[in-house]
Amino acid sequence: MDTASQKHPQGLWVLFFTEMWERFSYYGMRALLVLYLTSSIINGGFAYAENHALEIYGIFTGLVYLTPILGGIIADRLIGQRKSIIIGGIIMALGQAALAYSEYIAVPGATESLQELREYWLFIGLGLLIIGNGFFKPNISTMVGRLYADGDPRKDSAFTIFYMGINLGAFLAPLIAGYLGETIGWSWGFGSVSVGMILGTLWFWLQERKLGTIGFGPRRTFQTDVAKLNGRDWLDILAWSLGIIGFIYLFVKTWWTLPEDVTTWIIRIVAIVAVTAIAYIVIKNTTGKTEWSRIGAILVFCFFNIFFWSGFEQAGGTFNLFARDFTDRMIGNFEINASWFQSVNAIMIVGLAPVFSMLWVWLGRRNPNTPVKFGLGLFLLSLGFVVMYAADTKASATNLVSPMWLVTVYLLHTMGELCLSPIGLSMISKLSPPKITSLMMGLWFASTALANYLAGALKSILETYLPDMNLFLFLIITSGSAALLMFIISPWLKKMMRGID
């Protein structure tokens, strides 16, 4: 690859469109999930209470970002990124199909046994999505980084372009899947994103020659600069896929039959084993003061990442319900679907990402370093919740508020996201020791996992321990405090990065 050239390699566009379709799949499901769970049984939903639906949403989205740790380890140590992405795509397409089936078999006045069967397919679908995403998510980001040599100035730009692909899919998904799900039937919405995932996986397979030889994992040698998956690779993909399907089937079938104290201990043991394994791999593959200092910087960034995403991910939960219940969605005689508000962030990303990319270049030496950008992201998040708190105090079931309140919140949160998220992905790629890049990418997503869980559970937690505290006021305080602390420690954190900007 000619690193002197400013033209990006063709492989970037392969990964761009693969990720675009995967995000179409994920964000289509995300826009519908809470609405589907809280919808009445007669309308094909499950009639769950809002807090219960938000908790399921939080656990699900948390695990979606936690499994990339395991997926990163498996790719680094065993099968490589390329096979992992195809396995993840297949499994996620099946997961979306299972969600569609959970509504397809619904009938008015359903018996208790049919509702239990529907819940079975619901959790099968969510389980497949969790595991499939773990195989897919860290490895496609890792492959973007490996298209470029160390020190290549195009890498930050590549991740910004890649991030636009993410948000192009996220923009289209609520419009298409949201319309189909809310207007025609939930199964149509989930079915459409299953098709999207199939298209993304097929695109990746058909265009894989453009990726050169990256992503094949350990102990693989090549005679040319171009390589494709062979018959043995496809047998591995089939074996892993069937194994995952069998595991999810047995898990869902048996987990709910176990006593609560047994499941609690299983979760604790798995957590201890996972933390120990990650610590062992990091220690074994990290050498010298520079690498250890950079690992420390990654951990600090992961900590602040939790504050950002636990606020930002209110979009798929409380913001989604606010759009449905307290927002005036009528334009003349046309009613905007509540799920369509999920596209606002994505279209703003697509529009503003080039502006921010040019801004960082224009600033040159005055360009804020990574810690300061993180602080700016958290500050803009807090400012968004100031607007959301004002909207929440004005709104009621009989006093619907203008949709511009939500649009303004999304604008502020989008600008915060552009200060933090694409820079974060690039930073992990540059700070991580080479042998554990995928693992550290997984650890980054693990901090997002905890944030996503908190995003769903926070409302219930506050109602239990701080019943008089407004959720959005609480998030103003936490994100604002995190922003202030990040600004204070930014010089120290920049030193820890040892020359990486």
XYZ file of C-alpha atoms in Angstrom:
501
model
C 0.000 0.000 0.000
C 1.301 3.445 -0.892
C 1.090 5.370 2.335
C 2.209 8.551 0.629
C -0.942 8.625 -1.421
C -3.928 10.504 -0.020
C -6.339 8.118 -1.721
C -7.865 5.553 0.604
C -7.550 1.827 -0.233
C -10.514 0.049 -1.823
C -10.830 -2.113 1.291
C -12.099 0.879 3.255
C -15.206 1.019 1.053
C -15.765 -2.721 1.459
C -15.781 -2.261 5.232
C -17.782 0.992 4.944
C -20.764 -0.669 3.244
C -20.523 -3.847 5.338
C -20.762 -1.765 8.496
C -23.486 0.394 6.967
C -25.752 -2.654 6.504
C -24.902 -4.035 9.935
C -25.800 -0.696 11.540
C -28.994 -0.642 9.452
C -29.804 -3.973 11.064
C -28.923 -2.921 14.615
C -30.467 0.560 14.635
C -33.650 -0.663 12.974
C -34.067 -3.142 15.806
C -33.019 -0.515 18.398
C -35.659 1.938 17.162
C -38.382 -0.696 17.547
C -37.432 -2.775 20.602
C -38.792 -0.658 23.493
C -41.858 0.349 21.457
C -42.473 -3.334 20.618
C -42.067 -4.527 24.214
C -44.415 -1.868 25.609
C -47.024 -2.199 22.853
C -50.305 -3.861 23.817
C -50.789 -7.569 23.161
C -53.674 -6.836 20.800
C -51.226 -4.766 18.715
C -48.706 -7.599 18.618
C -46.484 -6.436 21.493
C -45.851 -7.803 24.985
C -47.497 -5.066 27.109
C -44.451 -4.832 29.393
C -44.271 -1.959 31.883
C -41.959 0.832 30.718
C -39.327 0.246 33.418
C -39.274 -3.493 32.655
C -38.896 -2.814 28.920
C -36.106 -0.289 29.608
C -34.290 -2.822 31.802
C -34.472 -5.452 29.025
C -33.241 -2.809 26.589
C -30.374 -1.906 28.934
C -29.314 -5.513 29.558
C -29.527 -6.331 25.852
C -27.609 -3.285 24.596
C -25.093 -3.741 27.407
C -24.385 -7.347 26.414
C -24.257 -6.324 22.746
C -21.218 -4.214 23.627
C -19.758 -6.701 26.128
C -19.453 -9.748 23.871
C -16.951 -7.972 21.568
C -14.320 -8.741 24.230
C -14.802 -12.469 23.634
C -15.150 -11.930 19.890
C -11.891 -9.981 19.832
C -10.031 -12.738 21.707
C -11.400 -15.479 19.418
C -10.437 -13.500 16.316
C -6.945 -12.637 17.597
C -6.162 -16.142 18.817
C -8.105 -18.549 16.624
C -10.031 -17.623 13.488
C -9.081 -14.099 12.418
C -11.257 -11.084 11.752
C -12.516 -12.110 8.326
C -14.270 -15.312 9.394
C -15.512 -13.622 12.571
C -17.317 -10.927 10.567
C -19.117 -13.470 8.372
C -20.084 -15.622 11.384
C -21.421 -12.528 13.145
C -23.396 -11.463 10.084
C -25.063 -14.867 9.699
C -25.960 -15.097 13.385
C -27.366 -11.558 13.554
C -29.517 -12.102 10.453
C -31.011 -15.169 12.167
C -31.512 -13.169 15.373
C -33.525 -10.485 13.605
C -35.575 -13.206 11.891
C -36.351 -14.737 15.304
C -37.587 -11.353 16.590
C -39.804 -11.068 13.524
C -41.190 -14.546 14.189
C -41.989 -13.638 17.815
C -44.562 -11.153 16.498
C -45.576 -13.147 13.424
C -47.131 -15.888 15.598
C -49.025 -13.384 17.780
C -52.835 -13.519 17.687
C -55.445 -11.417 19.556
C -56.486 -13.082 22.810
C -53.451 -15.375 22.765
C -53.236 -18.140 25.349
C -50.602 -18.077 28.074
C -48.696 -20.905 26.372
C -48.531 -18.936 23.102
C -47.252 -15.858 24.943
C -44.548 -18.018 26.543
C -43.603 -19.305 23.077
C -43.419 -15.729 21.804
C -41.143 -14.767 24.695
C -39.008 -17.799 23.914
C -38.477 -16.579 20.326
C -37.932 -13.033 21.575
C -35.056 -14.095 23.819
C -33.672 -16.476 21.185
C -33.504 -13.495 18.829
C -31.907 -11.181 21.384
C -29.389 -13.889 22.331
C -28.338 -14.456 18.723
C -27.940 -10.700 18.214
C -25.778 -10.420 21.336
C -23.381 -13.204 20.305
C -23.370 -12.280 16.606
C -22.481 -8.691 17.384
C -19.607 -9.900 19.565
C -18.062 -11.633 16.567
C -18.717 -8.720 14.216
C -18.235 -5.426 16.030
C -14.599 -5.324 17.267
C -13.189 -7.084 14.238
C -14.480 -4.813 11.508
C -13.106 -1.781 13.400
C -9.771 -3.586 13.772
C -9.650 -4.308 10.034
C -10.100 -0.604 9.257
C -7.006 0.164 11.337
C -4.994 -2.613 9.667
C -5.565 -1.196 6.200
C -3.017 1.492 7.120
C 0.601 1.348 8.217
C 1.610 2.721 11.619
C 1.903 6.494 11.441
C -0.164 6.787 8.268
C -1.827 10.234 8.486
C -4.922 8.897 6.683
C -5.971 6.696 9.595
C -8.004 9.326 11.501
C -9.698 10.348 8.268
C -10.461 6.681 7.506
C -12.203 6.185 10.839
C -14.246 9.352 10.273
C -15.352 8.041 6.845
C -16.084 4.652 8.419
C -18.123 6.396 11.111
C -20.206 8.049 8.405
C -21.001 4.567 7.064
C -22.209 3.588 10.503
C -24.528 6.551 10.618
C -25.788 6.228 7.061
C -27.159 2.821 8.066
C -28.417 4.255 11.351
C -30.268 7.001 9.461
C -32.029 4.716 6.976
C -32.974 2.014 9.498
C -35.554 3.867 11.657
C -37.182 5.369 8.571
C -37.635 2.020 6.820
C -37.833 -0.481 9.689
C -39.629 2.037 11.921
C -42.303 2.689 9.304
C -42.796 -1.014 8.575
C -42.822 -1.957 12.268
C -45.126 0.776 13.579
C -47.438 1.017 10.556
C -47.704 -2.492 9.052
C -46.511 -4.884 11.749
C -43.549 -5.444 14.064
C -42.515 -8.570 12.140
C -42.158 -6.483 8.964
C -39.801 -4.104 10.747
C -37.596 -6.823 12.206
C -37.747 -8.785 8.951
C -36.470 -5.803 6.955
C -33.367 -5.445 9.130
C -32.718 -9.188 8.846
C -32.596 -8.699 5.070
C -30.220 -5.770 5.589
C -27.837 -7.948 7.576
C -27.892 -10.606 4.842
C -27.032 -7.964 2.232
C -24.119 -6.694 4.342
C -22.669 -10.175 4.796
C -22.994 -10.995 1.097
C -21.318 -7.708 0.164
C -18.356 -8.445 2.469
C -17.916 -11.933 1.001
C -18.207 -10.858 -2.652
C -15.761 -7.946 -2.204
C -13.214 -9.629 0.071
C -10.436 -9.608 -2.576
C -10.161 -5.838 -2.103
C -9.062 -6.399 1.498
C -5.747 -7.939 0.465
C -4.440 -10.401 3.056
C -5.586 -8.711 6.262
C -7.938 -10.374 8.722
C -6.946 -14.042 8.331
C -5.648 -14.531 11.844
C -2.533 -16.253 13.157
C -0.333 -18.791 11.350
C -1.601 -17.915 7.878
C 0.912 -17.223 5.098
C 0.256 -15.959 1.568
C 2.023 -16.115 -1.777
C 0.264 -13.041 -3.223
C -1.144 -9.713 -2.019
C -4.731 -10.969 -2.450
C -6.426 -13.802 -0.556
C -9.914 -15.298 -0.233
C -11.597 -17.620 2.226
C -11.115 -21.260 1.194
C -13.189 -24.401 1.722
C -11.704 -25.092 5.140
C -12.498 -21.539 6.228
C -16.146 -22.038 5.254
C -16.287 -25.287 7.241
C -15.021 -23.323 10.244
C -17.717 -20.685 9.651
C -20.404 -23.391 9.447
C -19.162 -25.138 12.609
C -18.985 -21.924 14.642
C -22.416 -20.788 13.421
C -24.101 -24.094 14.287
C -22.354 -24.130 17.668
C -23.592 -20.626 18.506
C -27.169 -21.466 17.469
C -27.101 -24.608 19.635
C -25.645 -22.712 22.591
C -28.301 -19.967 22.459
C -31.081 -22.556 22.119
C -29.882 -24.507 25.177
C -29.209 -21.336 27.162
C -32.669 -19.860 26.635
C -34.293 -23.246 27.242
C -32.549 -23.859 30.573
C -31.636 -20.454 32.083
C -35.152 -19.545 33.221
C -35.572 -22.905 34.968
C -32.609 -22.298 37.313
C -33.093 -20.819 40.821
C -32.219 -17.133 41.098
C -29.322 -17.690 43.512
C -27.777 -20.190 41.066
C -27.964 -17.740 38.138
C -26.494 -15.002 40.341
C -23.468 -17.163 41.191
C -23.023 -18.179 37.557
C -22.910 -14.519 36.535
C -20.376 -13.741 39.293
C -18.111 -16.654 38.356
C -18.213 -15.802 34.654
C -17.381 -12.160 35.458
C -14.401 -13.157 37.638
C -13.079 -15.595 35.027
C -13.503 -13.005 32.250
C -11.699 -10.244 34.161
C -8.887 -12.640 35.098
C -8.480 -13.853 31.501
C -8.411 -10.310 30.117
C -5.877 -9.195 32.737
C -3.661 -12.210 31.966
C -3.698 -11.564 28.198
C -2.977 -7.854 28.665
C -0.105 -8.515 31.094
C 1.408 -11.202 28.854
C 1.339 -9.045 25.729
C 2.325 -5.653 27.175
C 5.991 -4.766 27.669
C 7.901 -1.618 28.582
C 6.910 1.625 30.288
C 5.534 3.173 27.110
C 3.065 0.371 26.392
C 1.961 0.190 30.042
C 1.465 3.949 30.180
C -0.694 3.793 27.057
C -2.729 0.889 28.503
C -3.351 3.076 31.571
C -4.556 5.888 29.309
C -6.968 3.504 27.557
C -8.456 2.501 30.933
C -8.978 6.153 31.918
C -10.702 6.881 28.611
C -12.891 3.791 29.094
C -13.981 5.142 32.488
C -15.106 8.477 31.035
C -16.660 6.674 28.088
C -19.184 5.171 30.539
C -20.431 8.624 31.545
C -20.941 9.651 27.942
C -22.816 6.628 26.627
C -24.997 6.109 29.698
C -26.440 9.498 28.837
C -26.319 9.297 25.076
C -28.095 5.919 24.937
C -31.215 7.396 26.486
C -32.043 7.896 22.795
C -33.316 4.357 22.297
C -35.108 4.254 25.660
C -36.491 7.306 27.476
C -36.139 9.603 24.423
C -38.034 7.063 22.327
C -40.863 6.928 24.879
C -40.836 10.736 25.190
C -41.259 10.999 21.419
C -44.201 8.588 21.540
C -46.027 9.963 24.602
C -45.150 13.651 25.036
C -44.186 15.012 21.609
C -46.558 16.617 19.116
C -45.840 14.475 16.047
C -48.545 15.861 13.768
C -47.634 17.821 10.620
C -51.001 18.776 9.172
C -52.822 15.474 8.828
C -49.607 13.426 8.815
C -48.272 11.813 11.994
C -44.538 11.225 12.307
C -43.653 7.768 13.647
C -41.977 7.930 17.058
C -39.160 5.689 15.806
C -38.253 8.216 13.094
C -36.674 10.508 15.684
C -33.939 7.873 15.940
C -32.765 8.985 12.483
C -32.104 12.576 13.572
C -28.771 11.796 15.236
C -27.590 9.756 12.272
C -28.368 12.342 9.587
C -26.685 14.993 11.710
C -23.591 12.769 11.956
C -23.492 12.374 8.169
C -23.846 16.133 7.731
C -21.526 17.265 10.519
C -18.759 14.616 10.383
C -17.003 16.237 7.374
C -17.302 19.622 9.093
C -15.649 18.328 12.264
C -13.002 16.482 10.237
C -12.101 19.730 8.411
C -12.287 21.668 11.680
C -9.605 19.506 13.325
C -7.357 19.941 10.242
C -7.995 23.710 10.077
C -7.107 24.159 13.730
C -3.701 22.562 13.049
C -1.453 23.018 16.055
C -4.347 24.528 17.981
C -6.299 21.319 17.460
C -7.508 20.079 20.882
C -5.816 16.888 22.005
C -7.815 13.697 22.578
C -8.504 14.264 26.323
C -9.804 17.794 25.653
C -12.034 16.480 22.854
C -13.434 13.949 25.320
C -14.159 16.763 27.759
C -15.921 18.756 25.034
C -18.046 15.713 24.182
C -19.148 15.313 27.801
C -19.870 19.045 28.139
C -22.123 19.008 25.041
C -23.879 15.912 26.403
C -24.608 17.743 29.663
C -25.868 20.775 27.751
C -28.244 18.515 25.812
C -29.734 17.250 29.046
C -30.314 20.831 30.175
C -32.589 21.178 27.128
C -34.176 17.768 27.765
C -34.877 18.620 31.405
C -36.611 21.831 30.323
C -38.745 19.893 27.816
C -39.611 17.255 30.415
C -40.841 19.847 32.915
C -43.125 21.426 30.277
C -44.562 18.217 28.774
C -47.556 16.162 29.859
C -50.081 13.838 28.246
C -52.355 16.842 27.684
C -49.595 19.301 26.769
C -47.501 17.798 23.982
C -44.316 19.720 23.243
C -42.736 20.691 19.935
C -40.484 18.079 18.279
C -37.792 20.781 18.100
C -36.976 20.107 21.744
C -35.835 16.579 20.856
C -34.139 17.787 17.669
C -32.117 20.324 19.686
C -31.092 17.645 22.186
C -29.995 15.368 19.354
C -27.991 18.213 17.769
C -26.034 18.852 20.977
C -25.522 15.146 21.638
C -24.410 14.571 18.044
C -21.753 17.269 18.312
C -20.636 15.652 21.566
C -20.490 12.266 19.881
C -18.316 13.633 17.061
C -15.866 15.006 19.620
C -15.575 11.633 21.326
C -16.577 8.494 19.455
C -14.641 8.397 16.133
C -11.575 9.794 17.904
C -11.947 7.029 20.499
C -11.934 4.248 17.904
C -8.816 5.655 16.252
C -7.143 6.184 19.645
C -7.606 2.536 20.693
C -6.106 1.401 17.394
C -3.038 3.616 17.957
C -2.515 3.102 21.713
C -2.967 -0.689 21.892
C -0.028 -3.114 21.779
C -0.167 -4.804 18.323
C -0.881 -8.339 19.580
C -4.003 -7.345 21.521
C -5.568 -4.616 19.396
C -8.841 -6.514 18.951
C -8.983 -7.305 22.671
C -8.485 -3.648 23.607
C -11.110 -2.663 21.043
C -13.367 -5.163 22.814
C -12.508 -3.589 26.175
C -13.494 -0.194 24.760
C -16.851 -1.639 23.760
C -17.117 -3.228 27.227
C -17.103 0.217 28.817
C -19.885 1.096 26.376
C -21.648 -2.100 27.491
C -21.752 -0.979 31.105
C -22.954 2.447 29.954
C -25.747 0.889 27.890
C -26.885 -1.217 30.835
C -26.941 1.878 33.050
C -28.848 3.784 30.354
C -31.673 1.244 30.584
C -31.559 0.619 34.332
C -30.976 4.198 35.508
C -34.646 5.150 35.697
C -35.448 2.174 37.944
C -32.333 2.784 40.059
C -33.272 6.417 40.664
C -36.876 5.516 41.509
C -35.548 3.055 44.106
C -32.788 5.113 45.731
C -33.502 8.758 44.747
C -37.241 8.859 44.057
C -37.374 12.667 43.982
C -34.514 13.015 41.480
C -35.438 13.723 37.868
C -33.522 11.422 35.476
C -32.477 14.224 33.140
C -31.359 16.487 36.004
C -29.251 13.606 37.346
C -27.611 13.218 33.933
C -26.885 16.967 33.761
C -24.937 16.631 37.023
C -23.041 13.418 36.215
C -22.023 14.290 32.647
C -21.155 17.890 33.588
C -18.970 16.719 36.476
C -17.217 14.191 34.229
C -16.533 16.927 31.654
C -14.988 19.195 34.280
C -12.783 16.397 35.631
C -11.600 15.447 32.130
C -10.570 19.050 31.419
C -8.610 19.126 34.696
C -6.671 15.886 34.100
C -6.142 16.327 30.340
C -2.439 17.425 30.593
C -1.619 14.392 32.764
C -3.565 12.059 30.472
C -1.774 13.395 27.368
C 1.551 12.507 28.991
C 0.304 8.961 29.589
C -0.369 8.593 25.852
C 3.406 8.909 25.203
C 3.447 10.826 21.931
C 0.090 9.627 20.577
C -2.283 12.488 19.780
